[in-house]
PDB file of N, CA and C in Angstrom:
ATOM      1  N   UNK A  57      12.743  25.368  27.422  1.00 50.00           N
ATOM      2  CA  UNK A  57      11.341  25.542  27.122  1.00 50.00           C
ATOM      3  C   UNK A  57      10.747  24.183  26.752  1.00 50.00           C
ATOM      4  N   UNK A  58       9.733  23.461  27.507  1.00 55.00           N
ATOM      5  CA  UNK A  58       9.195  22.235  26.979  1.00 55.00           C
ATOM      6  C   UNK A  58       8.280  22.795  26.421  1.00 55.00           C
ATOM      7  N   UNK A  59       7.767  21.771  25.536  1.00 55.00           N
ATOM      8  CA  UNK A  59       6.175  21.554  24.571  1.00 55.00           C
ATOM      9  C   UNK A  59       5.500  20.824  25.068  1.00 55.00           C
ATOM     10  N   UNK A  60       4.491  20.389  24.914  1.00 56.00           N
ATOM     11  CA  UNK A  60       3.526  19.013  24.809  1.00 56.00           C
ATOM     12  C   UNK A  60       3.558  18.703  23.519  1.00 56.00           C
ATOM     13  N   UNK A  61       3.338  19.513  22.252  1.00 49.00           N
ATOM     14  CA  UNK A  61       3.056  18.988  21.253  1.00 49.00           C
ATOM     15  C   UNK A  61       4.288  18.264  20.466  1.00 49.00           C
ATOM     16  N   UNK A  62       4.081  17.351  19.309  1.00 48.00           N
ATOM     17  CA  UNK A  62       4.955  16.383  18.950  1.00 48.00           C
ATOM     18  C   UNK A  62       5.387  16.749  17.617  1.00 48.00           C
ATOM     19  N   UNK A  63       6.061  16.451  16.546  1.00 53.00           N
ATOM     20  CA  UNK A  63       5.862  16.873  15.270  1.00 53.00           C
ATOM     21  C   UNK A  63       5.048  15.943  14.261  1.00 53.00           C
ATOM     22  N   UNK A  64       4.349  15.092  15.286  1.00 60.00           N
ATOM     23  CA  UNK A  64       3.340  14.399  14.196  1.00 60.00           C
ATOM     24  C   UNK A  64       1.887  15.173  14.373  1.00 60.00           C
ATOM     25  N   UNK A  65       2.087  15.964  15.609  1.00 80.00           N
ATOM     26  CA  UNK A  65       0.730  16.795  16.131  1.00 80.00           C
ATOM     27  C   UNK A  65       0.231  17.743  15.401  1.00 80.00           C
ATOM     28  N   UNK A  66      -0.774  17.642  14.946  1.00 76.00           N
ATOM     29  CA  UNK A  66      -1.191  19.665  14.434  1.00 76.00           C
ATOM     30  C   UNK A  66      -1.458  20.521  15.900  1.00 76.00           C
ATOM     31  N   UNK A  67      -1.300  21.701  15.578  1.00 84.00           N
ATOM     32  CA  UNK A  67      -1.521  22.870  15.962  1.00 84.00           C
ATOM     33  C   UNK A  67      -3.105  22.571  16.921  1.00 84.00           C
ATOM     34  N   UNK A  68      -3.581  23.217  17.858  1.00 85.00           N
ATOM     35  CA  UNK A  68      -5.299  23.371  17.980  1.00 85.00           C
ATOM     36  C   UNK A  68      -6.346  23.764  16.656  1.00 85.00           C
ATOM     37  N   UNK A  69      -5.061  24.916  16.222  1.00 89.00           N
ATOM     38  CA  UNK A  69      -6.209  25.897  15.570  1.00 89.00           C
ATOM     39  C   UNK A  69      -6.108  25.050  14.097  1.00 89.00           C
ATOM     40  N   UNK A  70      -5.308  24.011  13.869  1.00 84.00           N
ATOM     41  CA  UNK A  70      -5.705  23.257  12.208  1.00 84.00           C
ATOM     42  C   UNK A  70      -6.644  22.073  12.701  1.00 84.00           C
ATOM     43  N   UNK A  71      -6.594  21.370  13.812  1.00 87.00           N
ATOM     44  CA  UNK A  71      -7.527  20.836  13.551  1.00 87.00           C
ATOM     45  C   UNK A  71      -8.910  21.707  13.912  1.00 87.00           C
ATOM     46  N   UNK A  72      -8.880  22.532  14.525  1.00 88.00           N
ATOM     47  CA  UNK A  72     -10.540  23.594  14.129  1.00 88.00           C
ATOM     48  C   UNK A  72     -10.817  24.344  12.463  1.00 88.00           C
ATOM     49  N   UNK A  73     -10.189  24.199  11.949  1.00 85.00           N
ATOM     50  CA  UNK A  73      -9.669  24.735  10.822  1.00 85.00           C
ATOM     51  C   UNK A  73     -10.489  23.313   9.475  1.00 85.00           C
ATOM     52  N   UNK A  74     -10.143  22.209  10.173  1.00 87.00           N
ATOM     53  CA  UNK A  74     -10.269  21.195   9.736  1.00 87.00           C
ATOM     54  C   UNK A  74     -11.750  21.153   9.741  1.00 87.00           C
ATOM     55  N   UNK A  75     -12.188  21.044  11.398  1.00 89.00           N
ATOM     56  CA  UNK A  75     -13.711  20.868  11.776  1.00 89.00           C
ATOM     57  C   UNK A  75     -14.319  21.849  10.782  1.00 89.00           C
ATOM     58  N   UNK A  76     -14.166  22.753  10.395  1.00 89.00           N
ATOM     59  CA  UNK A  76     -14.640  23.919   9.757  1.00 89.00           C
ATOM     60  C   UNK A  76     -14.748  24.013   8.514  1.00 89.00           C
ATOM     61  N   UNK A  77     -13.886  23.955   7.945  1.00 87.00           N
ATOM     62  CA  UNK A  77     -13.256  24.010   6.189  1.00 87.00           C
ATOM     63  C   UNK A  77     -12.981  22.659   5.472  1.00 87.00           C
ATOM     64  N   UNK A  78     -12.507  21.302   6.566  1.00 91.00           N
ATOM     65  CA  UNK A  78     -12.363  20.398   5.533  1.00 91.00           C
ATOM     66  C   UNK A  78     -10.843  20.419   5.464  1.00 91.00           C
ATOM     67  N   UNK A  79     -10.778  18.982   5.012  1.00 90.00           N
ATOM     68  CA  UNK A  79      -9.524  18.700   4.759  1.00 90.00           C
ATOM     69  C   UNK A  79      -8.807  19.442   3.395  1.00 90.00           C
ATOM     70  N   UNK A  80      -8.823  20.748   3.254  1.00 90.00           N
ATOM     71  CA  UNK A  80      -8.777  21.185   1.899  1.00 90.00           C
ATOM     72  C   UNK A  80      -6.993  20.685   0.973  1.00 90.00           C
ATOM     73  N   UNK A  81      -5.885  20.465   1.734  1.00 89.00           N
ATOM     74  CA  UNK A  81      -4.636  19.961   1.029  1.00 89.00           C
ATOM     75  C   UNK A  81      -5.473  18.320   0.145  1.00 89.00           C
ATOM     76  N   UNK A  82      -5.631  18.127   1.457  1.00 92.00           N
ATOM     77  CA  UNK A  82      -5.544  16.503   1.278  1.00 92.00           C
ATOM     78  C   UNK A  82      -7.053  16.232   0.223  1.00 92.00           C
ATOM     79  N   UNK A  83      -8.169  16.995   0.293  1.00 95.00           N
ATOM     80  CA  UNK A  83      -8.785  17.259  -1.261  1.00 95.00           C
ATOM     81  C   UNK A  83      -8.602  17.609  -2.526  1.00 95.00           C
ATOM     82  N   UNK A  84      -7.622  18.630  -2.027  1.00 96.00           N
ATOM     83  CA  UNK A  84      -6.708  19.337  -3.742  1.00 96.00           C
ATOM     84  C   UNK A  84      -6.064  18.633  -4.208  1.00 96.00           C
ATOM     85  N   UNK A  85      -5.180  17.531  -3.234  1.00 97.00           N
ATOM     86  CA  UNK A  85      -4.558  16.329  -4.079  1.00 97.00           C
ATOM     87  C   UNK A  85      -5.160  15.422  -4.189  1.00 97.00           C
ATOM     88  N   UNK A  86      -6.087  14.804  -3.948  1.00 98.00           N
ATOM     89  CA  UNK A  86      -6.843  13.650  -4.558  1.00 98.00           C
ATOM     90  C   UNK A  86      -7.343  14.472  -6.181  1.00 98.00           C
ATOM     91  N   UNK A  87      -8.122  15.537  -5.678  1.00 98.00           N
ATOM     92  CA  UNK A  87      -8.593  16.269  -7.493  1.00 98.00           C
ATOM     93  C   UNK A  87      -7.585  16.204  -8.002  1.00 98.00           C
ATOM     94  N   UNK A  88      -6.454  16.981  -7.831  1.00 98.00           N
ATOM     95  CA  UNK A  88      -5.422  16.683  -8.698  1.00 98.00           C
ATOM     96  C   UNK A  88      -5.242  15.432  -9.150  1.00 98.00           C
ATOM     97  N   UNK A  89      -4.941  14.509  -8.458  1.00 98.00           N
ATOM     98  CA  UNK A  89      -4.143  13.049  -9.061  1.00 98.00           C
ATOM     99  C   UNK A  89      -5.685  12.204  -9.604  1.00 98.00           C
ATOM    100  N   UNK A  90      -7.188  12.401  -9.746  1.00 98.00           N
ATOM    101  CA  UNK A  90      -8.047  12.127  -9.818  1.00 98.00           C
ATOM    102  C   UNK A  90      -8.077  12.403 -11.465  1.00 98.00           C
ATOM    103  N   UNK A  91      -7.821  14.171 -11.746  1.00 97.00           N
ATOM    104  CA  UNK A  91      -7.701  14.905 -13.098  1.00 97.00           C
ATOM    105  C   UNK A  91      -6.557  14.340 -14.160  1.00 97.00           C
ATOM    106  N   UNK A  92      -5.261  14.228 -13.276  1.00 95.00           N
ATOM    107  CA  UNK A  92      -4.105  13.494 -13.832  1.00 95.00           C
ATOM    108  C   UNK A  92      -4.692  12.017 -14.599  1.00 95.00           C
ATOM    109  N   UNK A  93      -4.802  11.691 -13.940  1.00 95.00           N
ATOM    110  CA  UNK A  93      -5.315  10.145 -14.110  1.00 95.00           C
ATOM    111  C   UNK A  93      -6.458   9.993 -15.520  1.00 95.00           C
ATOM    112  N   UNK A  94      -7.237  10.966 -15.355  1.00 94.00           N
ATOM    113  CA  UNK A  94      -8.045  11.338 -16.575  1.00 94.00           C
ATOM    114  C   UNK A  94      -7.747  12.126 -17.565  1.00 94.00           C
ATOM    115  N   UNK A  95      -6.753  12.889 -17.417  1.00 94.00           N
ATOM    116  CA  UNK A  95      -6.124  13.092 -18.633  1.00 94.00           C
ATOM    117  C   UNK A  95      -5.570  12.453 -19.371  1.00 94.00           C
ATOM    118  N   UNK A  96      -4.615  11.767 -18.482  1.00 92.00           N
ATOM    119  CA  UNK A  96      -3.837  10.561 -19.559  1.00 92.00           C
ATOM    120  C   UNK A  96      -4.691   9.900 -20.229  1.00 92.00           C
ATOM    121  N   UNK A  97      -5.676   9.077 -19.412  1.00 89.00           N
ATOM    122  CA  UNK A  97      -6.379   8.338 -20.502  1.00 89.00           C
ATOM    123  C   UNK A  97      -7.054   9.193 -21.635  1.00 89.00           C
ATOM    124  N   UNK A  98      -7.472  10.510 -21.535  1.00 90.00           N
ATOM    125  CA  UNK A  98      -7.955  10.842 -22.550  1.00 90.00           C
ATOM    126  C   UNK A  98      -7.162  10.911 -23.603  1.00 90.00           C
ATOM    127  N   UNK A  99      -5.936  11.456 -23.283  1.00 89.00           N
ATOM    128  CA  UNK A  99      -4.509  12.002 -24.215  1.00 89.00           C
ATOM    129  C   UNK A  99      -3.930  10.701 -24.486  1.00 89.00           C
ATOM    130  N   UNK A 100      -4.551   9.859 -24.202  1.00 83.00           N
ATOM    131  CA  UNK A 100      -3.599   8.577 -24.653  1.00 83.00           C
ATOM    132  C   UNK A 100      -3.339   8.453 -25.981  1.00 83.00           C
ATOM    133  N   UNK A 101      -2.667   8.269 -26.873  1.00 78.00           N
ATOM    134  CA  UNK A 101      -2.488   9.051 -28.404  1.00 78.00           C
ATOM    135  C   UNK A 101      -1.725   6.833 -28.469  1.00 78.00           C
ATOM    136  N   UNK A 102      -1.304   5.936 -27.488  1.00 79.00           N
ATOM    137  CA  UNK A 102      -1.034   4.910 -28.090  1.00 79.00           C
ATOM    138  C   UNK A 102      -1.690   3.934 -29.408  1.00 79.00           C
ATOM    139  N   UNK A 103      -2.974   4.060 -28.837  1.00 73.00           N
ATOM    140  CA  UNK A 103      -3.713   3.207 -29.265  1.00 73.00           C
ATOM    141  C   UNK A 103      -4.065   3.707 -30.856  1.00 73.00           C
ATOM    142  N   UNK A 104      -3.690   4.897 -31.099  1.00 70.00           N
ATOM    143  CA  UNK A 104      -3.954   5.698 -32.467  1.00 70.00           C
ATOM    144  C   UNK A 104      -2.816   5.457 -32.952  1.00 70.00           C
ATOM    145  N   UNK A 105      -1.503   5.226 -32.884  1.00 68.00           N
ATOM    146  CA  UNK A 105      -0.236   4.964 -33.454  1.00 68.00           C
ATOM    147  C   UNK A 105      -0.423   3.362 -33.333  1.00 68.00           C
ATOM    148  N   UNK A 106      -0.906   2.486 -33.035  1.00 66.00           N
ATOM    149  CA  UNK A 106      -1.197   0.838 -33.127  1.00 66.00           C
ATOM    150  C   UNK A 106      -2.496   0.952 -34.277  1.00 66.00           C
ATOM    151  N   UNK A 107      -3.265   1.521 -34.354  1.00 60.00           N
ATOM    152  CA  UNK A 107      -4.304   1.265 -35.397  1.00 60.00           C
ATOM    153  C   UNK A 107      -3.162   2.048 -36.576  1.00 60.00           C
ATOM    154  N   UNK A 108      -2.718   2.759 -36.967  1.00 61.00           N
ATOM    155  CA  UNK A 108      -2.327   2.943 -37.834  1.00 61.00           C
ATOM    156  C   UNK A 108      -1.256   1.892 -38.246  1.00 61.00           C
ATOM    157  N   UNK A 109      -0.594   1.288 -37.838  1.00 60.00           N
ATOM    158  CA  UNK A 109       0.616   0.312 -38.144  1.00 60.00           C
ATOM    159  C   UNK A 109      -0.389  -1.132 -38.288  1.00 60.00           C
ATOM    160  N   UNK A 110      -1.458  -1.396 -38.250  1.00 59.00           N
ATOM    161  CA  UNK A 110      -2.063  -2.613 -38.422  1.00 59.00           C
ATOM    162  C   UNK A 110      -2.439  -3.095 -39.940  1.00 59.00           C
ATOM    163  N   UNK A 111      -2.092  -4.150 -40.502  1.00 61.00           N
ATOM    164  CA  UNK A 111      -2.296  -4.297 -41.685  1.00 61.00           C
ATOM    165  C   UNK A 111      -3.877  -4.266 -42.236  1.00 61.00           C
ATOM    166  N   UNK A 112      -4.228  -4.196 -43.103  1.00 59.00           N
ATOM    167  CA  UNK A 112      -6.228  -4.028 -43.184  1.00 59.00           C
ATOM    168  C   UNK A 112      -6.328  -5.322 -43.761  1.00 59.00           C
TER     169      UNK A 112
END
């Protein structure tokens, strides 16, 4: 049984899927690692354990 398609290829119906809806994986992980990224800095708790150890 040959193919044409490759395994770097999508399907027809993802890239219509695409035309349609959007890259929705490859959006959920940018938000994700976008949210990550802003959490830490909020939760950053370092800079509160360095002001406390500083002499006045």
């Amino acid at each position: 049984m040959a193919t044409t398609a490759t395994r770097t290829e999508h399907p027809p119906i993802y890239e219509g899927l695409l035309e349609e809806l959007g890259d929705v994986p490859t959006e959920t992980r940018e938000a994700a690692e976008r949210i990550l990224r802003e959490t830490r800095e909020v939760l950053d708790w370092r800079e509160l354990g360095e002001a406390q150890h500083r002499p006045e």
